[in-house]
XYZ file of N, CA and C in Angstrom:
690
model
N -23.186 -18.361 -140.939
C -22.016 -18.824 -141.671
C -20.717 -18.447 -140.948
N -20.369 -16.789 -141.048
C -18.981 -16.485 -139.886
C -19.841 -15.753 -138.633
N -19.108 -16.315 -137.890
C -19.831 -15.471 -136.126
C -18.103 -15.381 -135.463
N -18.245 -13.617 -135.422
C -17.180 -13.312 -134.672
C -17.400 -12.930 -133.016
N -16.655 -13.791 -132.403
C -17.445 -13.744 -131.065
C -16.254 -12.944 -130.195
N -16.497 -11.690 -129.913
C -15.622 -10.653 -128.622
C -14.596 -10.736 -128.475
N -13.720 -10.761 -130.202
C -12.411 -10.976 -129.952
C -11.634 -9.661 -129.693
N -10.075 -10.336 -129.174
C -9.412 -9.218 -128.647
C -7.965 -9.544 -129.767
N -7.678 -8.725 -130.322
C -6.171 -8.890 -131.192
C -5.542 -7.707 -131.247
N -4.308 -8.077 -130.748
C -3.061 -7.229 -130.343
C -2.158 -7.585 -131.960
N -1.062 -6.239 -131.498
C 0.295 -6.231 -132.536
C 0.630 -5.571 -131.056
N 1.672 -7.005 -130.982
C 2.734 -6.453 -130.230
C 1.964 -6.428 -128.442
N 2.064 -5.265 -127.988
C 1.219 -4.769 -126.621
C -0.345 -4.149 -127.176
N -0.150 -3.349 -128.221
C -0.841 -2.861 -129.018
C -2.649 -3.438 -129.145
N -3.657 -3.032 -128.272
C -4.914 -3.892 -128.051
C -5.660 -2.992 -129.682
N -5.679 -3.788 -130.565
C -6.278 -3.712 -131.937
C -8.010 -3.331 -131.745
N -8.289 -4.647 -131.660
C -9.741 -4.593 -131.253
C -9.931 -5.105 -130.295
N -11.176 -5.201 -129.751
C -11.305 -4.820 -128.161
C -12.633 -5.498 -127.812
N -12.893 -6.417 -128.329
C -13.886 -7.125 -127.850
C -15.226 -7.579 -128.798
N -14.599 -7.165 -130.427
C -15.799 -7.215 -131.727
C -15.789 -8.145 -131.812
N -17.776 -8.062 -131.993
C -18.208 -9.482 -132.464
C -19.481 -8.705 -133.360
N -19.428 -9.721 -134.451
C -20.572 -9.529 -135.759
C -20.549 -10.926 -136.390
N -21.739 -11.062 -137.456
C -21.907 -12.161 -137.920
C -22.060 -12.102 -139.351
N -21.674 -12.719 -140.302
C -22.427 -12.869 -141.786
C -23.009 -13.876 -141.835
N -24.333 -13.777 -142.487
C -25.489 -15.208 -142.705
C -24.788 -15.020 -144.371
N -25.328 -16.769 -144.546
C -24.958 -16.808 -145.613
C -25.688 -16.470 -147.031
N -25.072 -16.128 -148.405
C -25.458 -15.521 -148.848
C -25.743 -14.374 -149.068
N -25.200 -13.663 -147.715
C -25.216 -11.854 -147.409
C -23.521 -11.108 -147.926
N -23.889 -9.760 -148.054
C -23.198 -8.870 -147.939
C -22.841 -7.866 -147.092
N -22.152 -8.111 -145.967
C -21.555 -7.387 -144.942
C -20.981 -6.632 -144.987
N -21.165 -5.544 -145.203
C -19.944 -4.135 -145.056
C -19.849 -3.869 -143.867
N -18.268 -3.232 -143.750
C -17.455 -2.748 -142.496
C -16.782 -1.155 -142.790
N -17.661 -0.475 -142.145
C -17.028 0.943 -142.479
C -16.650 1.657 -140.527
N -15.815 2.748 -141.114
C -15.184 3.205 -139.975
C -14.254 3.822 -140.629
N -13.518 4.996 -139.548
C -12.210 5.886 -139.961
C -11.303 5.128 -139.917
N -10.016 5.728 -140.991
C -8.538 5.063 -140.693
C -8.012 4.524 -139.045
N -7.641 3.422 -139.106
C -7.093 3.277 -137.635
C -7.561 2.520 -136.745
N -9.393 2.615 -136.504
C -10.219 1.695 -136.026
C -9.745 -0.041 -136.059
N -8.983 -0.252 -137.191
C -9.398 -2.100 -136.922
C -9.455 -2.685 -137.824
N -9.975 -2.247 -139.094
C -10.491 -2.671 -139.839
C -10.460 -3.878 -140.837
N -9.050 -3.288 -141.341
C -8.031 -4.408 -141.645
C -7.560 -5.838 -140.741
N -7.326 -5.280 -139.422
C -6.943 -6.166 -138.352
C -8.067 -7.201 -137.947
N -9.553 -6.463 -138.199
C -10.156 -7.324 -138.421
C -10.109 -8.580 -139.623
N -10.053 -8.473 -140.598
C -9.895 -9.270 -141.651
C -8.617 -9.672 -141.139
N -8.038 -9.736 -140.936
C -6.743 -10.562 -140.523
C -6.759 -11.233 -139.834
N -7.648 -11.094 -138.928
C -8.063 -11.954 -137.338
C -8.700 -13.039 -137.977
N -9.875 -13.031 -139.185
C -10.078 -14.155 -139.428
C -9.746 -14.730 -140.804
N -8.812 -14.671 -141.197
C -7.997 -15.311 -142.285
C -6.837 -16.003 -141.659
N -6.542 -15.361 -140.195
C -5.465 -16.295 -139.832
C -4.237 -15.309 -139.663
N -3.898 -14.669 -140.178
C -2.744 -13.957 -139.947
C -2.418 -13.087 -138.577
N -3.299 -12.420 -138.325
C -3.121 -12.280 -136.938
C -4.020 -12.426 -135.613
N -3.802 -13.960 -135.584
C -5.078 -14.264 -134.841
C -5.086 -13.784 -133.401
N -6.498 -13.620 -132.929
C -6.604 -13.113 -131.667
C -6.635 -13.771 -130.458
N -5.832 -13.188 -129.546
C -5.605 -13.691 -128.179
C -6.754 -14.428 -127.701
N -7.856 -13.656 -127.647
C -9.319 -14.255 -126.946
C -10.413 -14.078 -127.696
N -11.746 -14.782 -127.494
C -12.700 -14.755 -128.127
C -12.507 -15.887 -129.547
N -13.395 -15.858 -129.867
C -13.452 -16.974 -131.221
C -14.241 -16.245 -132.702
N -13.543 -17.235 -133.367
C -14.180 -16.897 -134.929
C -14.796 -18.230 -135.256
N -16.144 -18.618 -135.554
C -16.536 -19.612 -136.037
C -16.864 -19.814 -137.270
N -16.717 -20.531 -138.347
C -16.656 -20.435 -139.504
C -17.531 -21.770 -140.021
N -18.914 -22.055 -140.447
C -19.808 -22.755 -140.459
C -19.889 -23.818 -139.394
N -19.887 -23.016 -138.076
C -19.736 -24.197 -137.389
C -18.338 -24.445 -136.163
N -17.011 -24.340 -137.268
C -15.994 -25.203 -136.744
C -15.553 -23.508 -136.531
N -14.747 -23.972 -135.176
C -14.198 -22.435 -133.776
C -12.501 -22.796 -135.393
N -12.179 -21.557 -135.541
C -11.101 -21.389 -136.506
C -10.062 -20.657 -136.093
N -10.302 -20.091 -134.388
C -9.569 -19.061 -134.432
C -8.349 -18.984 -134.324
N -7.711 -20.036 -134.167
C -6.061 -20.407 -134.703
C -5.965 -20.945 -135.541
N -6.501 -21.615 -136.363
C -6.192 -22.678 -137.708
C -5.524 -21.658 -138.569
N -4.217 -22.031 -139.250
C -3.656 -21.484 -140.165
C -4.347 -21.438 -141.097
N -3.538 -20.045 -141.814
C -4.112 -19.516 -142.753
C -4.798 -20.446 -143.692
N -3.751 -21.100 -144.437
C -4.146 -22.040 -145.504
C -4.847 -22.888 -145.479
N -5.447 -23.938 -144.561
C -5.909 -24.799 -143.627
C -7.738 -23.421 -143.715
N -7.157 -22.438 -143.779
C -8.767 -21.666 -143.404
C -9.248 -21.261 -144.858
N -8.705 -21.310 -145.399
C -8.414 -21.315 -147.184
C -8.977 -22.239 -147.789
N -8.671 -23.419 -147.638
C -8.917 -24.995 -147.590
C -10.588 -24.950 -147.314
N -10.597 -24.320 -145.962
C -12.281 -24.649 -145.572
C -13.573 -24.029 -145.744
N -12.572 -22.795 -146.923
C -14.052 -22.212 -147.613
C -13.719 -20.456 -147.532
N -12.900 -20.039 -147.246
C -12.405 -18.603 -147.183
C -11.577 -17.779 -147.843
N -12.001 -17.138 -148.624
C -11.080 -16.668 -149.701
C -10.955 -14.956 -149.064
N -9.862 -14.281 -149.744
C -8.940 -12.861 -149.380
C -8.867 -12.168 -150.470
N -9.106 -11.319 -150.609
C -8.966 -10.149 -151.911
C -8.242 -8.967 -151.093
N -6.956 -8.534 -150.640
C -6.673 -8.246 -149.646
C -6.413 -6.465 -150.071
N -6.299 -6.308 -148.937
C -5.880 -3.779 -149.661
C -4.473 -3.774 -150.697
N -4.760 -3.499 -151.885
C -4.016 -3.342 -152.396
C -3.593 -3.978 -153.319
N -4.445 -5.128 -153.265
C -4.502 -6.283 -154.363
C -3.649 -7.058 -154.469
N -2.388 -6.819 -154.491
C -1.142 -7.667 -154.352
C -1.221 -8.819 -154.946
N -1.004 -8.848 -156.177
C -0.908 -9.813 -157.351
C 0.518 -9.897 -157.575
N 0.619 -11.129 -157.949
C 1.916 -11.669 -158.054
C 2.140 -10.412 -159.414
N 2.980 -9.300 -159.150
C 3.726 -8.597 -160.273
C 4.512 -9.366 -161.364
N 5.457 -10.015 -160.665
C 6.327 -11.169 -162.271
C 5.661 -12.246 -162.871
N 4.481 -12.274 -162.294
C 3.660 -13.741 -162.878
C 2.610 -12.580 -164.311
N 2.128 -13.536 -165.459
C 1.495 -12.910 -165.902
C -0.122 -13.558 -165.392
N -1.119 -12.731 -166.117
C -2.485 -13.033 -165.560
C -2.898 -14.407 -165.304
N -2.436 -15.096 -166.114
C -2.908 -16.716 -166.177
C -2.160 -17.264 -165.148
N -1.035 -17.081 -165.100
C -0.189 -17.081 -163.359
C -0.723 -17.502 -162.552
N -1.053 -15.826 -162.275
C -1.896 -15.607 -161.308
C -3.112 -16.522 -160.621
N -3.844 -16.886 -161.991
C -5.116 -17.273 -161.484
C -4.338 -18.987 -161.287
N -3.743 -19.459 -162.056
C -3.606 -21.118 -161.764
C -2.768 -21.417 -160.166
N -1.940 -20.621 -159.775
C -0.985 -20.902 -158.499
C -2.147 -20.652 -157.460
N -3.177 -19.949 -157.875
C -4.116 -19.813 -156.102
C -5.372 -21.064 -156.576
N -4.952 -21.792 -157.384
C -6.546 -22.642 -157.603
C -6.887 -23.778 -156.912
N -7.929 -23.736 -156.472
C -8.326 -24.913 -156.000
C -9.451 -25.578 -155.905
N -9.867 -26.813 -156.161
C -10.631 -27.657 -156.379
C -12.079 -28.200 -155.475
N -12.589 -27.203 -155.130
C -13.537 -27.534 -153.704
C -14.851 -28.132 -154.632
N -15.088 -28.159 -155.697
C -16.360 -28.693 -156.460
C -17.156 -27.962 -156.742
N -16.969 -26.669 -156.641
C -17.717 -25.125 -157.248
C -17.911 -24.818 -158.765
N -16.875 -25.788 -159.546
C -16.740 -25.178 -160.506
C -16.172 -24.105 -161.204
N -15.394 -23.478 -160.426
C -14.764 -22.011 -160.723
C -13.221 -22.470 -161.462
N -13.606 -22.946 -162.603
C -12.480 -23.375 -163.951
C -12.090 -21.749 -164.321
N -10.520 -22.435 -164.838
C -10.016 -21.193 -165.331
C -10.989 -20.088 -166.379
N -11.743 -20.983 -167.550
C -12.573 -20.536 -168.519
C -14.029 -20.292 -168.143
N -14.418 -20.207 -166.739
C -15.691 -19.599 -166.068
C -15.001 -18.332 -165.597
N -14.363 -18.454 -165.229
C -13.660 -16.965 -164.207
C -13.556 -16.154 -165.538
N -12.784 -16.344 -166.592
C -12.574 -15.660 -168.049
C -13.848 -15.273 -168.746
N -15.244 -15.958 -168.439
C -16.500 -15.591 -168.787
C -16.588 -14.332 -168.162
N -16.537 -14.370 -166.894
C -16.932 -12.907 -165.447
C -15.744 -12.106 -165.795
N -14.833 -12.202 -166.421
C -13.891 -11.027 -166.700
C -13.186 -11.105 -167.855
N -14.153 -11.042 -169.345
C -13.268 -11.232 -170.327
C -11.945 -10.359 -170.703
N -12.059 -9.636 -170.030
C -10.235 -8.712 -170.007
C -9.704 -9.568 -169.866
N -9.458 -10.502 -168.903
C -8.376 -10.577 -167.965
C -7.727 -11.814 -169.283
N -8.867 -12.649 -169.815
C -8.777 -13.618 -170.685
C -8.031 -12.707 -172.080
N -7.951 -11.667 -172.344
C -7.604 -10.693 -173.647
C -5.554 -10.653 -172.918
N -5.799 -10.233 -171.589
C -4.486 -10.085 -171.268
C -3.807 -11.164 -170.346
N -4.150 -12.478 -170.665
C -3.505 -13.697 -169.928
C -2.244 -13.909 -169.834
N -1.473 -13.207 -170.970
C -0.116 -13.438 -171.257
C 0.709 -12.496 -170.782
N 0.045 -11.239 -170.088
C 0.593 -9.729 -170.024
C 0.892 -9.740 -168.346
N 1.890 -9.621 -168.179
C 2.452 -9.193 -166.495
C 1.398 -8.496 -165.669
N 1.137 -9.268 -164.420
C 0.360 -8.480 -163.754
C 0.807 -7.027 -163.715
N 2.091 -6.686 -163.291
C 2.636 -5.563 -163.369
C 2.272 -4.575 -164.277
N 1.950 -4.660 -165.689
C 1.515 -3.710 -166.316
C 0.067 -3.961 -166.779
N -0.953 -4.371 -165.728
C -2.590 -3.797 -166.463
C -2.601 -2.740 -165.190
N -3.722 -2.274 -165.916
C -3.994 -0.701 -164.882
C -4.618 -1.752 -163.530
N -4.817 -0.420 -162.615
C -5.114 -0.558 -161.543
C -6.761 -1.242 -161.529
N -7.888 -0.604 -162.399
C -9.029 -1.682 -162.730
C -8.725 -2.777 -162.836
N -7.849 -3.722 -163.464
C -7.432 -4.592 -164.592
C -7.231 -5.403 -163.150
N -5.678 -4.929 -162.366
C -5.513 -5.452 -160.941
C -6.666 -5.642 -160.543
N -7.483 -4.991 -159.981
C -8.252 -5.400 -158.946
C -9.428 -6.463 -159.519
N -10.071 -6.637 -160.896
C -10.584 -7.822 -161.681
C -9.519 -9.133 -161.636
N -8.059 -8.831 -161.415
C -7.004 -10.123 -161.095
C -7.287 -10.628 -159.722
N -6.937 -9.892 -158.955
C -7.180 -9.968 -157.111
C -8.354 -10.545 -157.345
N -9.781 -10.014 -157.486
C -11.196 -10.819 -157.078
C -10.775 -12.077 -157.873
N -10.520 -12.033 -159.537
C -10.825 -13.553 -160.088
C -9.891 -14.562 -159.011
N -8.695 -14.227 -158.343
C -7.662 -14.780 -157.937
C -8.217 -15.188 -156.664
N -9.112 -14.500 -156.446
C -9.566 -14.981 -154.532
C -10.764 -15.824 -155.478
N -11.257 -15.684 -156.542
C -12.715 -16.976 -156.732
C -12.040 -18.243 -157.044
N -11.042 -17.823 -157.673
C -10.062 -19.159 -157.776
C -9.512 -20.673 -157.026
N -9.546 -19.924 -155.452
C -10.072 -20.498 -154.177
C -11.362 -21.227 -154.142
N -11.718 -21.294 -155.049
C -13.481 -21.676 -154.939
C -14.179 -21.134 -153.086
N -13.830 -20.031 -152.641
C -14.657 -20.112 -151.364
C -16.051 -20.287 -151.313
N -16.548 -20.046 -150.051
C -18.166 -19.802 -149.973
C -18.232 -17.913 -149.301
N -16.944 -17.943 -148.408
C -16.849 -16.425 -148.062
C -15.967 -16.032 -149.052
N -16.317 -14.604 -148.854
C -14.957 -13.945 -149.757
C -14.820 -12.575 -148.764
N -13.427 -12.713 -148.090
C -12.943 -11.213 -147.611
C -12.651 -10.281 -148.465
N -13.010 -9.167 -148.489
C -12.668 -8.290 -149.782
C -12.002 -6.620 -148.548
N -10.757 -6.496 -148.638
C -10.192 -5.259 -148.237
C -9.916 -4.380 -149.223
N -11.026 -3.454 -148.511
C -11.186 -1.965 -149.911
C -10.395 -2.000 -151.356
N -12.004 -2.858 -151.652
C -11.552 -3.045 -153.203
C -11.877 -1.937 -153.938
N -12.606 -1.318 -153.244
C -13.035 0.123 -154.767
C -11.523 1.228 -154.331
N -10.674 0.885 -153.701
C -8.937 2.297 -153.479
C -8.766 1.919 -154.846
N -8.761 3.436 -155.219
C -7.743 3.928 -156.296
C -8.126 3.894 -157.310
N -10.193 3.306 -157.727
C -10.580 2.948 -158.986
C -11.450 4.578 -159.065
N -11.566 4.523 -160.448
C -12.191 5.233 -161.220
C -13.600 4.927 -160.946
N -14.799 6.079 -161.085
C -15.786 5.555 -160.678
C -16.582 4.505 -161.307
N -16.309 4.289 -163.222
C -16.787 3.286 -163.793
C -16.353 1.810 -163.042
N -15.049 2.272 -163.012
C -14.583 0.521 -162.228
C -15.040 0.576 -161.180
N -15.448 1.036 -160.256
C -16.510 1.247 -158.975
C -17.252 0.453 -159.286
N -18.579 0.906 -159.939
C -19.840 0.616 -160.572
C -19.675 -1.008 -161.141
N -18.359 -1.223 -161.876
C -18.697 -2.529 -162.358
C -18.350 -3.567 -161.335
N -17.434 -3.015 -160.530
C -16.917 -4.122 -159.312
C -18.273 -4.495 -158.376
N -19.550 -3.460 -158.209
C -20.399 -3.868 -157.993
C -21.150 -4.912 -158.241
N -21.579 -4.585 -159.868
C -21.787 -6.076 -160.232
C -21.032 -6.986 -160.007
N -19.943 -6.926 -160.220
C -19.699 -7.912 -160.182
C -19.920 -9.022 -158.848
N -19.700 -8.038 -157.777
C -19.885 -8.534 -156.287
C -21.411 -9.585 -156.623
N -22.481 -8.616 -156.933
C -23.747 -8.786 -157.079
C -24.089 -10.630 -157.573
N -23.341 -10.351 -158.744
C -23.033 -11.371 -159.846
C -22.919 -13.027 -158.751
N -21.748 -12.488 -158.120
C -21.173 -13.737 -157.690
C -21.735 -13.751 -156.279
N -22.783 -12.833 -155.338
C -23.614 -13.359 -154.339
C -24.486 -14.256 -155.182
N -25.374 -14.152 -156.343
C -26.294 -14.688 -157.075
C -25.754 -16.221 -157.390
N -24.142 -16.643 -157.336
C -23.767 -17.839 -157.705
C -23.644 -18.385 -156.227
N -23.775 -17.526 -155.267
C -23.627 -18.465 -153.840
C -22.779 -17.817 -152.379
N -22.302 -16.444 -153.503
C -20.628 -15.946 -152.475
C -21.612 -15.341 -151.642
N -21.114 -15.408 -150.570
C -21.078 -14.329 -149.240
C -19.757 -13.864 -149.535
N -20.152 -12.262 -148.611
C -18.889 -11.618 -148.184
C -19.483 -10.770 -147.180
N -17.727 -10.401 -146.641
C -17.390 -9.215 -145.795
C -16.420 -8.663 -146.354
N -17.269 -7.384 -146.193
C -16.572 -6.067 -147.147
C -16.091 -5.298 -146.479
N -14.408 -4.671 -146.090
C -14.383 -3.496 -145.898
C -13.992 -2.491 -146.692
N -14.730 -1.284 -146.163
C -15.242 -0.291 -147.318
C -14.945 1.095 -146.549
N -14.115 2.119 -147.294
C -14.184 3.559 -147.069
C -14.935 4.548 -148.105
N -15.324 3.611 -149.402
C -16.071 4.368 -150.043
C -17.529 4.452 -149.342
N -18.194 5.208 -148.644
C -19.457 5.346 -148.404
C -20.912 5.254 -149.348
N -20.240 6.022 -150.302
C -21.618 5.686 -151.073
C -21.422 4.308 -152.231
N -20.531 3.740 -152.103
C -20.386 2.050 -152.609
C -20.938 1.391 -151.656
N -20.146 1.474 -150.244
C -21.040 0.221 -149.489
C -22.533 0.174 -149.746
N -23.070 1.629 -149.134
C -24.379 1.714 -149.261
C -25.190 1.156 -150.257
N -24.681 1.080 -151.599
C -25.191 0.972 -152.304
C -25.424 -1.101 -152.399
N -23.578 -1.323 -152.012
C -23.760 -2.832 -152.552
C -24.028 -3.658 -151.333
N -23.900 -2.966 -149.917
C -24.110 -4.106 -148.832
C -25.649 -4.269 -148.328
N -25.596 -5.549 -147.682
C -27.032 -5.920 -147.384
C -27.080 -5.560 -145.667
N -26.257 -5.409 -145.041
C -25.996 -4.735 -143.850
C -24.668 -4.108 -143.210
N -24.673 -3.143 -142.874
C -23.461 -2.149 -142.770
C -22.795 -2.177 -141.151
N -21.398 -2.589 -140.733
C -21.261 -2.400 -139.304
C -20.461 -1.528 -139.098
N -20.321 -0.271 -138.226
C -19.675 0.476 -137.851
C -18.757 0.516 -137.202
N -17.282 0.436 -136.991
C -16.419 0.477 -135.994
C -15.396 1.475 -135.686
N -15.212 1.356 -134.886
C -14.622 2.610 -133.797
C -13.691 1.865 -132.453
N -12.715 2.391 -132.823
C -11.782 2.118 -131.478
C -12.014 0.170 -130.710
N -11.952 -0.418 -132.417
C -11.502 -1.838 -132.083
C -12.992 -2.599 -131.764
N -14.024 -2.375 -132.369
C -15.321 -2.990 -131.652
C -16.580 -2.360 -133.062
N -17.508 -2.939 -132.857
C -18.441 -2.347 -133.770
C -19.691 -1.576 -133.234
N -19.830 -0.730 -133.310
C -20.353 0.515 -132.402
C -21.972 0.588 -133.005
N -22.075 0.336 -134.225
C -23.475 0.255 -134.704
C -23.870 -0.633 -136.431
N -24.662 -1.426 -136.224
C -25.112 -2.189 -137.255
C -26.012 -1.677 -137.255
N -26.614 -1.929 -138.919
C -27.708 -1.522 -139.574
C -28.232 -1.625 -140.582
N -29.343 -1.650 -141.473
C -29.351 -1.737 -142.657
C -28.692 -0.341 -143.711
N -28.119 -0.402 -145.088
C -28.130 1.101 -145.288
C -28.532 2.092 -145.360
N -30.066 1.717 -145.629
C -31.107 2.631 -144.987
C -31.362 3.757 -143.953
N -30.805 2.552 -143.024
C -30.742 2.953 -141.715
C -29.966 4.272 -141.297
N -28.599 3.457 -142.049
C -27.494 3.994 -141.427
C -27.676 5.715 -142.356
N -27.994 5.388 -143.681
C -27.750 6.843 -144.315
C -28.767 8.241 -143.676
N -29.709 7.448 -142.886
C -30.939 8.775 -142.232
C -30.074 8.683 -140.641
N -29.362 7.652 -140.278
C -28.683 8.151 -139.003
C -27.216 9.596 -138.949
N -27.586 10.709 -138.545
C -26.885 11.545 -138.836
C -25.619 11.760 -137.726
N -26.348 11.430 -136.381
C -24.948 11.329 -135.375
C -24.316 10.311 -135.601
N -24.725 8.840 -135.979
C -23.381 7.643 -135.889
C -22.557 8.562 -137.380
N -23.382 8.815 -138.480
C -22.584 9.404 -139.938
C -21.764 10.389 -139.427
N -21.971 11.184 -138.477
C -20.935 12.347 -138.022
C -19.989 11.876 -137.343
N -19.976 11.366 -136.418
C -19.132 11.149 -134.817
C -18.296 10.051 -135.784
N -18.929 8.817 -136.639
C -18.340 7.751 -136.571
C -17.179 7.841 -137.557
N -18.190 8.693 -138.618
C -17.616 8.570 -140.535
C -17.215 9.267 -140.799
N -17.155 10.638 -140.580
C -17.433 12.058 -141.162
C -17.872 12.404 -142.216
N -19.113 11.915 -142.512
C -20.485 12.371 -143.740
C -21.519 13.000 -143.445
């Protein structure tokens, strides 16, 4: 489905990553773990469009994407749940979800998304600005399904939740691989990825240093030391 092929993306002079390439099949759950600083983000940016990379390619079922604007990559099946959630604050919830919607034939109506998060349907009328930080991050995901994608980028969605909202953001992930989503996850919670990804990639200094299942990765004790610090 995405094949990232040995890209290189700069800020500025600044060499980001350095030659990563990984793939999501579809229907999978990809986690991306690594220390602050590595990439991580810059990865997800590289293929949403925002800061696309000098060399190498991103292929996205097929079609090479690695300059197509953002929206245009939006359009072709790629949705963003980005760090920090960044929901329109002056819009209230219902806002939110109608200004990012779009029509790809998925089905993802305002009153299906309100099924998968009956909160959000209790506080439709209420400023993003004042639901808690759970509440946000159930806005951000419904707001990226809203997109109808087939991928969904998700940048560390479990910062700043409580561990119940942890646990349910799981399902929920779960929920919506079962309706069709793929994703790529990046993740600093360790024992979340583990738990919700179907394969884990490691990166370090702009590149991905070791893939694996979680299995794998949790009995590997030097990549968990050197890479993670666990």
């Amino acid at each position: 489905m995405l094949e990232v092929k040995d890209i290189h993306t700069y800020y500025g002079e600044s060499h980001i990553l350095q030659g990563l390439s990984l793939k999501v099949e579809r229907g999978s759950i990809v986690g991306i773990l690594g220390r602050n600083g590595v990439g991580k983000t810059t990865l997800i940016r590289s293929i949403i469009g925002f800061t696309p990379p000098r060399r190498g390619q991103v292929i996205f079922d097929g079609t090479d994407i690695t300059r197509v604007p953002p929206h245009r990559i939006a359009r072709m099946g790629i949705g963003l749940v980005p760090q920090g959630r960044r929901v329109f604050s002056s819009l209230n919830v219902r806002e939110n979800l109608t200004v990012t919607a779009m029509d790809r034939g998925h089905g993802w109506s305002l009153s299906r998304v309100y099924e998968l998060f009956p909160v959000l349907k209790m506080r439709e009328r209420q400023r993003a600005a004042r639901l808690s930080g759970g509440e946000q991050q159930m806005l951000a995901t419904a707001r990226g399904i809203r997109g109808e994608p087939e991928l969904l980028l998700m940048d560390e969605p479990s910062e700043g939740l409580a561990p119940l909202m942890v646990r349910e953001l799981g399902h929920t992930i779960h929920r919506l691989r079962a309706e069709g989503f793929s994703f790529l996850l990046v993740e600093q919670n360790f024992a979340f990825a583990l738990k919700i990804a179907d394969s884990l990639c490691v990166m370090s200094k702009g590149r991905v240093v070791y893939q694996a299942t979680p299995g794998e990765l949790l009995n590997n004790e030097e990549v968990k030391s050197q890479y993670l610090g666990v």
